[in-house]
């Protein structure tokens, strides 16, 4: 119904128009303005969260790299924060040191939240060292790398199946063990098992 009623059955044209008309507010970036131009109207679709919108739109936009540069520039900056990524930032102490401690949810996308931390990390990582086909800054790739570090389908290290959330992590062979703060999640909501196996 969104495609029928609000895009006049032309989703591609609507995306083009939304991205072209986006203007950053003071103190924000053009990438953030473009993301909001797409995600904002779609938040009214029942049952769709920012996480799902970011994940889905990012894949779509990145896939159009050779045809629409502005799509790729927007998609590569989209960050989908799920419980695995949020809990990783909490357990390692990164959230408490570099951001604003919060429970999983909308605050992950607020100032000082998980998404902002990942963007800051991405600004300091030149992912062209991994592939010359990548852009220098690639926040979505950095976020996905964190997710794969935790995911059961990835390295399967930092997740609720491997760590008792009431205690500090004791996986001593983890690559980050010596530098990690190993903070228990304590009273925070524990990692959902579905998030361990799929980027959703």
PDB file of C-alpha atoms in Angstrom:
ATOM      1  CA  UNK A   1       0.000   0.000   0.000  1.00  0.00           C
ATOM      2  CA  UNK A   2       2.942   2.319   0.639  1.00  0.00           C
ATOM      3  CA  UNK A   3       4.206   1.746  -2.898  1.00  0.00           C
ATOM      4  CA  UNK A   4       0.704   2.179  -4.320  1.00  0.00           C
ATOM      5  CA  UNK A   5      -0.452   5.176  -2.313  1.00  0.00           C
ATOM      6  CA  UNK A   6       2.687   7.168  -1.518  1.00  0.00           C
ATOM      7  CA  UNK A   7       5.081   6.402  -4.353  1.00  0.00           C
ATOM      8  CA  UNK A   8       2.457   6.259  -7.130  1.00  0.00           C
ATOM      9  CA  UNK A   9       3.628   2.696  -7.870  1.00  0.00           C
ATOM     10  CA  UNK A  10       7.147   3.960  -8.597  1.00  0.00           C
ATOM     11  CA  UNK A  11       9.390   3.058  -5.658  1.00  0.00           C
ATOM     12  CA  UNK A  12      12.600   3.701  -7.615  1.00  0.00           C
ATOM     13  CA  UNK A  13      11.443   7.156  -8.661  1.00  0.00           C
ATOM     14  CA  UNK A  14      10.340   7.928  -5.099  1.00  0.00           C
ATOM     15  CA  UNK A  15      13.773   6.953  -3.727  1.00  0.00           C
ATOM     16  CA  UNK A  16      15.454   9.153  -6.344  1.00  0.00           C
ATOM     17  CA  UNK A  17      13.260  12.111  -5.416  1.00  0.00           C
ATOM     18  CA  UNK A  18      13.686  11.635  -1.672  1.00  0.00           C
ATOM     19  CA  UNK A  19      17.465  11.467  -1.929  1.00  0.00           C
ATOM     20  CA  UNK A  20      17.745  14.416  -4.307  1.00  0.00           C
ATOM     21  CA  UNK A  21      15.560  16.654  -2.139  1.00  0.00           C
ATOM     22  CA  UNK A  22      17.224  15.816   1.197  1.00  0.00           C
ATOM     23  CA  UNK A  23      18.930  18.741   2.934  1.00  0.00           C
ATOM     24  CA  UNK A  24      20.959  18.388   6.136  1.00  0.00           C
ATOM     25  CA  UNK A  25      19.862  20.274   9.230  1.00  0.00           C
ATOM     26  CA  UNK A  26      22.519  22.281  11.112  1.00  0.00           C
ATOM     27  CA  UNK A  27      24.984  19.920  12.763  1.00  0.00           C
ATOM     28  CA  UNK A  28      23.999  16.895  10.668  1.00  0.00           C
ATOM     29  CA  UNK A  29      25.494  15.296   7.570  1.00  0.00           C
ATOM     30  CA  UNK A  30      24.016  14.924   4.105  1.00  0.00           C
ATOM     31  CA  UNK A  31      24.162  11.128   4.572  1.00  0.00           C
ATOM     32  CA  UNK A  32      22.012  11.409   7.711  1.00  0.00           C
ATOM     33  CA  UNK A  33      19.545  13.676   5.902  1.00  0.00           C
ATOM     34  CA  UNK A  34      19.253  11.229   3.010  1.00  0.00           C
ATOM     35  CA  UNK A  35      18.737   8.298   5.370  1.00  0.00           C
ATOM     36  CA  UNK A  36      15.988  10.150   7.206  1.00  0.00           C
ATOM     37  CA  UNK A  37      14.356  11.122   3.893  1.00  0.00           C
ATOM     38  CA  UNK A  38      13.904   7.412   3.186  1.00  0.00           C
ATOM     39  CA  UNK A  39      13.454   5.915   6.639  1.00  0.00           C
ATOM     40  CA  UNK A  40      11.192   8.647   8.052  1.00  0.00           C
ATOM     41  CA  UNK A  41       8.168   8.022   5.798  1.00  0.00           C
ATOM     42  CA  UNK A  42       8.630   4.239   6.008  1.00  0.00           C
ATOM     43  CA  UNK A  43       8.432   4.257   9.823  1.00  0.00           C
ATOM     44  CA  UNK A  44       4.669   4.515   9.375  1.00  0.00           C
ATOM     45  CA  UNK A  45       4.573   1.022   7.839  1.00  0.00           C
ATOM     46  CA  UNK A  46       3.194  -1.220  10.579  1.00  0.00           C
ATOM     47  CA  UNK A  47       5.690  -3.524  12.288  1.00  0.00           C
ATOM     48  CA  UNK A  48       8.817  -2.157  10.567  1.00  0.00           C
ATOM     49  CA  UNK A  49      11.644  -0.931  12.818  1.00  0.00           C
ATOM     50  CA  UNK A  50      14.595   1.328  12.064  1.00  0.00           C
ATOM     51  CA  UNK A  51      16.833  -1.742  12.186  1.00  0.00           C
ATOM     52  CA  UNK A  52      14.860  -3.565   9.491  1.00  0.00           C
ATOM     53  CA  UNK A  53      14.585  -0.428   7.353  1.00  0.00           C
ATOM     54  CA  UNK A  54      18.310   0.293   7.562  1.00  0.00           C
ATOM     55  CA  UNK A  55      19.253  -3.297   6.816  1.00  0.00           C
ATOM     56  CA  UNK A  56      16.870  -3.686   3.876  1.00  0.00           C
ATOM     57  CA  UNK A  57      17.421  -0.286   2.310  1.00  0.00           C
ATOM     58  CA  UNK A  58      21.194  -0.523   2.703  1.00  0.00           C
ATOM     59  CA  UNK A  59      21.304  -3.756   0.713  1.00  0.00           C
ATOM     60  CA  UNK A  60      19.070  -2.289  -2.000  1.00  0.00           C
ATOM     61  CA  UNK A  61      20.986   0.987  -2.252  1.00  0.00           C
ATOM     62  CA  UNK A  62      24.464  -0.567  -2.219  1.00  0.00           C
ATOM     63  CA  UNK A  63      23.386  -2.932  -4.992  1.00  0.00           C
ATOM     64  CA  UNK A  64      22.768   0.036  -7.307  1.00  0.00           C
ATOM     65  CA  UNK A  65      26.359   1.280  -7.059  1.00  0.00           C
ATOM     66  CA  UNK A  66      27.061   1.179 -10.794  1.00  0.00           C
ATOM     67  CA  UNK A  67      23.814   2.887 -11.785  1.00  0.00           C
ATOM     68  CA  UNK A  68      23.136   5.420  -9.017  1.00  0.00           C
ATOM     69  CA  UNK A  69      26.071   6.879  -7.088  1.00  0.00           C
ATOM     70  CA  UNK A  70      23.842   8.714  -4.633  1.00  0.00           C
ATOM     71  CA  UNK A  71      22.115   5.435  -3.730  1.00  0.00           C
ATOM     72  CA  UNK A  72      25.435   3.793  -2.928  1.00  0.00           C
ATOM     73  CA  UNK A  73      26.678   6.777  -0.900  1.00  0.00           C
ATOM     74  CA  UNK A  74      23.514   6.626   1.184  1.00  0.00           C
ATOM     75  CA  UNK A  75      23.410   2.842   1.576  1.00  0.00           C
ATOM     76  CA  UNK A  76      27.023   2.436   2.651  1.00  0.00           C
ATOM     77  CA  UNK A  77      26.401   4.826   5.548  1.00  0.00           C
ATOM     78  CA  UNK A  78      23.321   2.992   6.851  1.00  0.00           C
ATOM     79  CA  UNK A  79      23.876   1.097  10.090  1.00  0.00           C
ATOM     80  CA  UNK A  80      21.547  -1.642  11.351  1.00  0.00           C
ATOM     81  CA  UNK A  81      21.985  -2.095  15.106  1.00  0.00           C
ATOM     82  CA  UNK A  82      20.650  -5.381  16.446  1.00  0.00           C
ATOM     83  CA  UNK A  83      21.036  -6.901  19.917  1.00  0.00           C
ATOM     84  CA  UNK A  84      24.281  -8.650  18.971  1.00  0.00           C
ATOM     85  CA  UNK A  85      25.977  -5.385  18.002  1.00  0.00           C
ATOM     86  CA  UNK A  86      24.514  -3.466  20.947  1.00  0.00           C
ATOM     87  CA  UNK A  87      25.541  -6.147  23.455  1.00  0.00           C
ATOM     88  CA  UNK A  88      29.034  -6.348  21.939  1.00  0.00           C
ATOM     89  CA  UNK A  89      29.516  -2.613  22.470  1.00  0.00           C
ATOM     90  CA  UNK A  90      28.294  -2.985  26.068  1.00  0.00           C
ATOM     91  CA  UNK A  91      30.363  -6.074  26.953  1.00  0.00           C
ATOM     92  CA  UNK A  92      33.582  -4.642  25.543  1.00  0.00           C
ATOM     93  CA  UNK A  93      33.122  -1.375  27.453  1.00  0.00           C
ATOM     94  CA  UNK A  94      33.060   0.647  24.232  1.00  0.00           C
ATOM     95  CA  UNK A  95      29.525   1.892  24.868  1.00  0.00           C
ATOM     96  CA  UNK A  96      30.331   3.139  28.363  1.00  0.00           C
ATOM     97  CA  UNK A  97      33.639   4.720  27.335  1.00  0.00           C
ATOM     98  CA  UNK A  98      32.765   6.238  23.968  1.00  0.00           C
ATOM     99  CA  UNK A  99      29.014   6.688  24.054  1.00  0.00           C
ATOM    100  CA  UNK A 100      25.974   7.005  26.278  1.00  0.00           C
ATOM    101  CA  UNK A 101      25.030   3.789  28.128  1.00  0.00           C
ATOM    102  CA  UNK A 102      21.521   2.681  27.234  1.00  0.00           C
ATOM    103  CA  UNK A 103      19.367  -0.387  26.792  1.00  0.00           C
ATOM    104  CA  UNK A 104      18.745  -1.806  23.341  1.00  0.00           C
ATOM    105  CA  UNK A 105      16.183   0.113  21.324  1.00  0.00           C
ATOM    106  CA  UNK A 106      15.637   3.555  19.838  1.00  0.00           C
ATOM    107  CA  UNK A 107      18.520   4.992  21.893  1.00  0.00           C
ATOM    108  CA  UNK A 108      20.904   2.963  19.733  1.00  0.00           C
ATOM    109  CA  UNK A 109      20.279   5.528  16.972  1.00  0.00           C
ATOM    110  CA  UNK A 110      20.279   8.607  19.237  1.00  0.00           C
ATOM    111  CA  UNK A 111      23.316  10.858  19.878  1.00  0.00           C
ATOM    112  CA  UNK A 112      25.928   8.868  21.784  1.00  0.00           C
ATOM    113  CA  UNK A 113      24.247   5.615  20.754  1.00  0.00           C
ATOM    114  CA  UNK A 114      25.562   2.513  19.025  1.00  0.00           C
ATOM    115  CA  UNK A 115      25.158   3.838  15.476  1.00  0.00           C
ATOM    116  CA  UNK A 116      27.141   6.983  16.254  1.00  0.00           C
ATOM    117  CA  UNK A 117      29.942   4.919  17.818  1.00  0.00           C
ATOM    118  CA  UNK A 118      30.122   2.702  14.729  1.00  0.00           C
ATOM    119  CA  UNK A 119      30.244   5.749  12.441  1.00  0.00           C
ATOM    120  CA  UNK A 120      33.145   7.113  14.494  1.00  0.00           C
ATOM    121  CA  UNK A 121      34.952   3.770  14.210  1.00  0.00           C
ATOM    122  CA  UNK A 122      34.303   3.686  10.459  1.00  0.00           C
ATOM    123  CA  UNK A 123      35.839   7.147  10.074  1.00  0.00           C
ATOM    124  CA  UNK A 124      39.104   5.705  11.420  1.00  0.00           C
ATOM    125  CA  UNK A 125      39.190   2.506   9.356  1.00  0.00           C
ATOM    126  CA  UNK A 126      40.293   2.493   5.727  1.00  0.00           C
ATOM    127  CA  UNK A 127      38.530  -0.623   4.447  1.00  0.00           C
ATOM    128  CA  UNK A 128      40.328  -0.332   1.107  1.00  0.00           C
ATOM    129  CA  UNK A 129      43.074  -2.340   2.841  1.00  0.00           C
ATOM    130  CA  UNK A 130      40.630  -5.275   2.682  1.00  0.00           C
ATOM    131  CA  UNK A 131      39.407  -4.676  -0.851  1.00  0.00           C
ATOM    132  CA  UNK A 132      40.314  -2.012  -3.370  1.00  0.00           C
ATOM    133  CA  UNK A 133      36.716  -2.139  -4.580  1.00  0.00           C
ATOM    134  CA  UNK A 134      35.522  -0.700  -1.250  1.00  0.00           C
ATOM    135  CA  UNK A 135      35.224   3.021  -0.479  1.00  0.00           C
ATOM    136  CA  UNK A 136      37.602   4.370   2.156  1.00  0.00           C
ATOM    137  CA  UNK A 137      34.806   4.831   4.711  1.00  0.00           C
ATOM    138  CA  UNK A 138      32.193   2.091   4.836  1.00  0.00           C
ATOM    139  CA  UNK A 139      30.103   2.223   8.055  1.00  0.00           C
ATOM    140  CA  UNK A 140      27.712  -0.544   6.958  1.00  0.00           C
ATOM    141  CA  UNK A 141      30.656  -2.892   6.374  1.00  0.00           C
ATOM    142  CA  UNK A 142      32.134  -2.097   9.808  1.00  0.00           C
ATOM    143  CA  UNK A 143      28.763  -2.732  11.468  1.00  0.00           C
ATOM    144  CA  UNK A 144      28.364  -6.002   9.596  1.00  0.00           C
ATOM    145  CA  UNK A 145      31.890  -7.065  10.606  1.00  0.00           C
ATOM    146  CA  UNK A 146      30.985  -6.527  14.280  1.00  0.00           C
ATOM    147  CA  UNK A 147      27.823  -8.555  13.791  1.00  0.00           C
ATOM    148  CA  UNK A 148      29.754 -11.398  12.157  1.00  0.00           C
ATOM    149  CA  UNK A 149      32.236 -11.419  15.046  1.00  0.00           C
ATOM    150  CA  UNK A 150      29.298 -12.249  17.320  1.00  0.00           C
ATOM    151  CA  UNK A 151      27.019 -14.246  15.036  1.00  0.00           C
ATOM    152  CA  UNK A 152      26.670 -18.010  15.263  1.00  0.00           C
ATOM    153  CA  UNK A 153      27.082 -18.056  11.482  1.00  0.00           C
ATOM    154  CA  UNK A 154      30.262 -15.985  11.827  1.00  0.00           C
ATOM    155  CA  UNK A 155      32.995 -16.247  14.464  1.00  0.00           C
ATOM    156  CA  UNK A 156      30.402 -17.070  17.145  1.00  0.00           C
ATOM    157  CA  UNK A 157      32.324 -15.441  19.990  1.00  0.00           C
ATOM    158  CA  UNK A 158      30.424 -12.624  21.657  1.00  0.00           C
ATOM    159  CA  UNK A 159      26.833 -13.754  22.138  1.00  0.00           C
ATOM    160  CA  UNK A 160      24.395 -14.977  24.770  1.00  0.00           C
ATOM    161  CA  UNK A 161      24.901 -18.623  23.800  1.00  0.00           C
ATOM    162  CA  UNK A 162      28.604 -18.407  24.664  1.00  0.00           C
ATOM    163  CA  UNK A 163      28.534 -15.974  27.573  1.00  0.00           C
ATOM    164  CA  UNK A 164      26.512 -15.976  30.802  1.00  0.00           C
ATOM    165  CA  UNK A 165      25.102 -12.455  30.693  1.00  0.00           C
ATOM    166  CA  UNK A 166      25.213 -12.210  34.499  1.00  0.00           C
ATOM    167  CA  UNK A 167      28.997 -12.639  34.544  1.00  0.00           C
ATOM    168  CA  UNK A 168      32.114 -11.366  32.809  1.00  0.00           C
ATOM    169  CA  UNK A 169      33.047 -13.212  29.629  1.00  0.00           C
ATOM    170  CA  UNK A 170      35.634 -15.946  30.203  1.00  0.00           C
ATOM    171  CA  UNK A 171      36.449 -16.838  26.570  1.00  0.00           C
ATOM    172  CA  UNK A 172      40.191 -16.385  27.018  1.00  0.00           C
ATOM    173  CA  UNK A 173      41.058 -17.330  23.435  1.00  0.00           C
ATOM    174  CA  UNK A 174      38.979 -14.462  22.025  1.00  0.00           C
ATOM    175  CA  UNK A 175      41.020 -12.064  19.902  1.00  0.00           C
ATOM    176  CA  UNK A 176      39.910  -9.149  22.087  1.00  0.00           C
ATOM    177  CA  UNK A 177      40.182 -10.795  25.513  1.00  0.00           C
ATOM    178  CA  UNK A 178      43.192  -8.789  26.742  1.00  0.00           C
ATOM    179  CA  UNK A 179      41.677  -5.442  25.698  1.00  0.00           C
ATOM    180  CA  UNK A 180      38.004  -6.129  26.392  1.00  0.00           C
ATOM    181  CA  UNK A 181      36.358  -4.740  29.539  1.00  0.00           C
ATOM    182  CA  UNK A 182      34.279  -7.940  29.739  1.00  0.00           C
ATOM    183  CA  UNK A 183      31.303  -6.112  31.233  1.00  0.00           C
ATOM    184  CA  UNK A 184      28.352  -8.321  32.211  1.00  0.00           C
ATOM    185  CA  UNK A 185      25.062  -7.300  30.676  1.00  0.00           C
ATOM    186  CA  UNK A 186      23.613  -7.391  34.198  1.00  0.00           C
ATOM    187  CA  UNK A 187      20.003  -6.288  34.079  1.00  0.00           C
ATOM    188  CA  UNK A 188      19.985  -5.525  30.361  1.00  0.00           C
ATOM    189  CA  UNK A 189      17.808  -7.612  28.095  1.00  0.00           C
ATOM    190  CA  UNK A 190      19.828 -10.620  26.966  1.00  0.00           C
ATOM    191  CA  UNK A 191      20.725 -11.405  23.367  1.00  0.00           C
ATOM    192  CA  UNK A 192      17.886 -12.936  21.413  1.00  0.00           C
ATOM    193  CA  UNK A 193      18.940 -16.279  19.949  1.00  0.00           C
ATOM    194  CA  UNK A 194      17.382 -15.368  16.590  1.00  0.00           C
ATOM    195  CA  UNK A 195      19.891 -12.494  16.323  1.00  0.00           C
ATOM    196  CA  UNK A 196      22.783 -14.923  16.684  1.00  0.00           C
ATOM    197  CA  UNK A 197      21.964 -16.601  13.418  1.00  0.00           C
ATOM    198  CA  UNK A 198      20.689 -13.905  11.090  1.00  0.00           C
ATOM    199  CA  UNK A 199      21.338 -10.191  10.446  1.00  0.00           C
ATOM    200  CA  UNK A 200      17.860  -9.021  11.451  1.00  0.00           C
TER     201      UNK A 200
END
